[in-house]
Coordinates of N, CA and C in Angstrom, one line a residue:
X28 N -23.1 21.6 -54.8 CA -21.8 21.4 -55.4 C -20.7 20.0 -55.7
X29 N -20.6 19.5 -56.5 CA -19.8 18.3 -56.8 C -18.6 18.8 -56.1
X30 N -18.1 17.7 -55.9 CA -16.3 17.2 -55.3 C -15.5 17.1 -56.6
X31 N -14.6 18.0 -56.7 CA -13.9 17.8 -57.7 C -12.4 16.8 -57.9
X32 N -12.7 16.5 -57.1 CA -11.4 15.2 -56.6 C -12.0 13.4 -57.9
X33 N -10.1 13.6 -57.6 CA -10.9 12.1 -58.2 C -11.4 11.2 -57.3
X34 N -12.2 9.9 -58.0 CA -13.4 9.2 -57.6 C -12.7 8.1 -56.2
X35 N -12.5 7.7 -55.1 CA -11.5 7.2 -54.2 C -12.6 5.6 -54.0
X36 N -12.7 4.3 -55.3 CA -13.3 3.5 -53.8 C -13.5 3.2 -52.7
X37 N -14.0 2.3 -52.2 CA -14.3 1.7 -51.0 C -13.7 1.1 -50.9
X38 N -13.1 0.0 -51.9 CA -12.2 -1.3 -51.7 C -11.8 -1.5 -53.2
X39 N -10.6 -2.4 -52.7 CA -10.3 -2.7 -54.4 C -10.1 -4.5 -54.8
X40 N -10.5 -5.2 -55.2 CA -10.2 -6.4 -55.5 C -8.6 -6.5 -55.9
X41 N -8.1 -7.6 -55.4 CA -6.8 -8.2 -55.7 C -6.2 -7.7 -57.4
X42 N -7.4 -7.7 -57.7 CA -6.8 -7.9 -59.4 C -6.6 -7.0 -60.2
X43 N -8.2 -6.0 -58.9 CA -7.7 -4.4 -59.6 C -6.9 -3.6 -59.0
X44 N -5.8 -3.8 -58.4 CA -5.2 -3.4 -57.5 C -3.3 -3.5 -58.7
X45 N -3.4 -5.3 -58.8 CA -2.3 -5.6 -59.7 C -2.6 -4.7 -61.4
X46 N -3.8 -5.0 -61.7 CA -3.8 -3.5 -62.9 C -3.2 -2.1 -63.2
X47 N -3.6 -1.4 -61.8 CA -4.0 -0.3 -61.7 C -2.2 -0.3 -61.3
X48 N -1.2 -1.3 -60.8 CA 0.0 -1.7 -60.3 C 1.0 -1.7 -62.1
X49 N 0.6 -2.3 -63.0 CA 0.6 -2.4 -64.6 C 0.5 -1.8 -64.8
X50 N -1.0 -0.9 -65.0 CA -0.8 1.0 -65.6 C 0.4 1.7 -65.5
X51 N 0.6 2.1 -63.9 CA 1.1 2.9 -63.1 C 2.1 2.5 -63.4
X52 N 2.4 1.4 -64.4 CA 4.7 1.2 -64.3 C 5.2 1.5 -65.7
X53 N 4.3 1.0 -66.4 CA 4.1 1.9 -67.9 C 3.8 3.5 -68.5
X54 N 2.6 4.1 -67.1 CA 3.0 5.3 -67.5 C 3.1 6.1 -66.7
X55 N 4.7 5.5 -65.8 CA 5.6 6.4 -64.8 C 6.2 7.7 -65.9
X56 N 6.5 8.8 -65.5 CA 7.1 9.7 -65.9 C 8.8 9.1 -66.6
X57 N 9.4 9.4 -67.0 CA 10.7 9.0 -67.2 C 11.9 10.7 -67.1
X58 N 12.2 10.5 -65.9 CA 12.9 12.3 -65.5 C 14.7 12.4 -65.8
X59 N 14.7 13.5 -67.0 CA 15.9 13.2 -67.3 C 16.4 14.6 -66.7
X60 N 16.0 15.1 -65.9 CA 16.4 15.9 -65.6 C 16.9 15.7 -64.1
X61 N 18.4 16.1 -63.7 CA 19.5 15.7 -62.5 C 18.4 16.7 -61.2
X62 N 17.8 17.5 -61.1 CA 17.4 18.8 -60.5 C 15.8 17.4 -59.9
X63 N 15.4 16.9 -60.8 CA 14.2 16.1 -60.6 C 14.0 14.5 -60.3
X64 N 15.4 13.9 -60.9 CA 15.8 12.6 -59.6 C 16.1 13.2 -58.3
X65 N 16.5 14.3 -58.4 CA 17.6 14.2 -56.9 C 16.1 15.0 -56.3
X66 N 14.5 14.9 -56.4 CA 13.9 15.2 -55.8 C 13.7 17.2 -55.7
X67 N 14.3 17.6 -56.4 CA 14.3 19.0 -56.1 C 13.3 19.2 -57.8
X68 N 12.5 20.5 -56.5 CA 11.0 21.1 -57.5 C 10.9 22.6 -56.9
X69 N 10.7 23.1 -57.1 CA 10.2 25.0 -57.4 C 9.9 24.8 -55.4
X70 N 8.7 24.3 -55.2 CA 8.3 24.0 -54.1 C 8.7 24.1 -53.0
X71 N 8.5 24.3 -51.5 CA 9.1 23.4 -50.4 C 8.9 22.2 -50.4
X72 N 10.0 21.7 -50.2 CA 10.4 20.4 -49.6 C 9.1 19.7 -48.6
X73 N 8.9 18.1 -48.8 CA 7.7 17.5 -48.3 C 8.8 16.8 -47.2
X74 N 9.9 16.5 -47.6 CA 11.5 15.9 -47.1 C 11.4 15.5 -45.9
X75 N 11.2 17.1 -45.2 CA 11.3 17.1 -43.1 C 10.1 16.2 -43.0
X76 N 9.1 17.2 -43.9 CA 7.7 16.5 -42.7 C 7.7 15.3 -43.1
X77 N 7.9 14.2 -44.0 CA 7.6 13.0 -44.0 C 8.4 12.5 -43.0
X78 N 10.0 13.0 -42.8 CA 10.8 12.5 -42.3 C 10.4 12.4 -40.7
X79 N 10.2 13.6 -39.9 CA 9.3 13.4 -39.2 C 7.8 12.4 -38.8
X80 N 7.4 13.0 -39.6 CA 6.2 11.5 -39.9 C 6.3 10.0 -39.1
X81 N 8.0 9.9 -40.4 CA 8.0 8.7 -40.1 C 8.7 7.9 -38.7
X82 N 9.6 9.2 -38.2 CA 9.6 8.8 -36.7 C 8.3 8.7 -35.8
X83 N 7.4 9.8 -35.6 CA 6.4 9.6 -34.9 C 6.2 8.6 -35.4
X84 N 5.5 8.2 -36.4 CA 4.7 6.8 -36.5 C 5.6 5.7 -35.8
X85 N 7.0 5.8 -35.9 CA 7.8 4.1 -35.1 C 7.8 4.5 -34.0
X86 N 7.5 5.7 -33.1 CA 7.8 5.6 -31.6 C 6.2 5.0 -31.6
X87 N 5.1 5.9 -32.2 CA 4.0 4.8 -31.8 C 3.7 3.5 -31.9
X88 N 4.2 2.9 -32.9 CA 4.7 1.3 -33.1 C 5.0 0.5 -31.9
X89 N 6.0 1.1 -31.3 CA 6.7 1.1 -30.9 C 6.4 0.6 -29.4
X90 N 5.7 1.5 -29.1 CA 4.2 2.3 -28.1 C 3.6 1.1 -28.2
X91 N 3.1 1.0 -29.0 CA 1.9 -0.7 -28.9 C 2.2 -1.1 -28.7
X92 N 3.9 -1.8 -29.6 CA 4.2 -3.1 -29.9 C 4.3 -3.2 -27.7
X93 N 4.8 -2.5 -27.5 CA 5.0 -2.4 -25.8 C 3.7 -2.7 -24.9
X94 N 3.0 -2.7 -25.5 CA 1.5 -2.4 -24.4 C 1.3 -3.9 -25.0
X95 N 1.5 -4.6 -25.8 CA 1.6 -6.1 -26.1 C -0.2 -6.5 -26.0
X96 N -0.1 -7.8 -25.0 CA -2.1 -7.6 -24.6 C -2.1 -7.1 -23.7
X97 N -1.2 -6.5 -22.6 CA -2.1 -5.0 -22.0 C -2.8 -4.2 -22.4
X98 N -3.0 -4.4 -24.1 CA -3.1 -3.2 -25.2 C -5.1 -3.9 -25.4
X99 N -5.5 -4.6 -24.4 CA -7.0 -5.4 -24.8 C -7.4 -4.7 -23.1
X100 N -6.2 -4.9 -22.2 CA -7.3 -5.2 -21.1 C -8.3 -4.5 -20.5
X101 N -8.3 -2.5 -21.1 CA -9.7 -2.0 -20.7 C -10.5 -2.1 -22.0
X102 N -10.1 -2.1 -23.1 CA -11.0 -1.9 -24.4 C -11.9 -3.3 -24.5
X103 N -12.3 -2.8 -25.5 CA -13.8 -3.7 -25.9 C -13.2 -4.4 -26.8
X104 N -13.4 -6.2 -27.9 CA -12.9 -6.8 -29.0 C -12.5 -5.9 -30.1
X105 N -14.1 -5.1 -30.2 CA -13.6 -4.3 -31.4 C -13.0 -2.8 -31.1
X106 N -12.6 -2.2 -29.9 CA -11.4 -1.4 -29.8 C -10.0 -2.0 -30.4
X107 N -10.2 -3.1 -30.0 CA -8.8 -3.8 -29.4 C -9.0 -4.0 -31.7
X108 N -9.6 -4.3 -31.9 CA -9.2 -4.4 -33.7 C -9.1 -3.3 -34.1
X109 N -9.5 -2.2 -33.8 CA -9.1 -1.2 -34.3 C -8.0 -0.8 -34.1
X110 N -7.4 -1.0 -33.5 CA -6.3 -0.8 -32.8 C -5.1 -1.5 -33.6
X111 N -5.4 -2.8 -33.8 CA -4.8 -3.5 -34.8 C -5.0 -3.6 -36.3
X112 N -6.2 -2.8 -36.5 CA -6.1 -2.3 -38.0 C -5.1 -1.0 -38.0
X113 N -5.5 0.1 -37.1 CA -4.9 1.6 -37.1 C -3.5 1.1 -37.5
X114 N -2.6 0.4 -36.1 CA -0.8 -0.2 -36.7 C -0.7 -0.7 -38.0
X115 N -2.0 -1.5 -38.7 CA -1.0 -2.3 -39.7 C -1.2 -1.1 -41.0
X116 N -2.1 0.2 -40.8 CA -2.3 1.0 -41.6 C -1.1 1.8 -41.3
X117 N -0.2 2.0 -40.3 CA 0.7 2.4 -39.8 C 2.0 2.5 -40.4
X118 N 2.4 0.5 -40.4 CA 3.1 0.3 -40.9 C 3.0 -0.3 -43.0
X119 N 1.7 0.1 -43.1 CA 1.8 0.2 -44.8 C 2.5 1.5 -44.5
X120 N 1.8 2.2 -44.4 CA 1.9 3.8 -44.4 C 3.8 4.1 -44.7
X121 N 4.4 3.8 -44.1 CA 5.8 3.7 -43.5 C 6.3 2.7 -44.6
X122 N 5.2 1.8 -45.0 CA 6.2 1.2 -46.3 C 6.9 1.5 -47.5
X123 N 4.9 1.9 -48.0 CA 4.9 2.9 -48.4 C 5.6 4.3 -48.3
X124 N 6.1 5.0 -48.0 CA 6.8 6.3 -48.2 C 8.1 5.1 -48.6
X125 N 8.6 4.3 -47.6 CA 10.2 3.7 -48.3 C 9.8 3.2 -49.8
X126 N 8.8 2.6 -49.9 CA 8.8 2.7 -51.9 C 8.6 3.9 -52.4
X127 N 8.4 5.6 -51.7 CA 8.3 6.4 -52.2 C 9.7 7.4 -52.4
X128 N 10.9 6.7 -51.8 CA 11.7 8.1 -51.9 C 13.1 7.0 -52.0
X129 N 12.2 5.4 -52.1 CA 13.5 4.7 -53.3 C 13.8 5.2 -54.7

């Protein structure tokens, strides 16, 4: 069975990402509907769930930061690197959410 979702590459070069950004800015729909500009839609709003996710993510990032060097005390080097990567992805997710809401 074929997956109907769009292809998502494992990696993107900076050049490819820049080109996608330029294309997205040019083709972004310009809404004149006041309800669309305020985030209104017929379906349920994601805002409460997104705000809850952001709150939990910030709390988790604070806990990781409080552990500091202790985070690696009982972990292998690979686990410490994975935790650092996880932290980075959480921070990028918060930045993306902020950009999406502005």
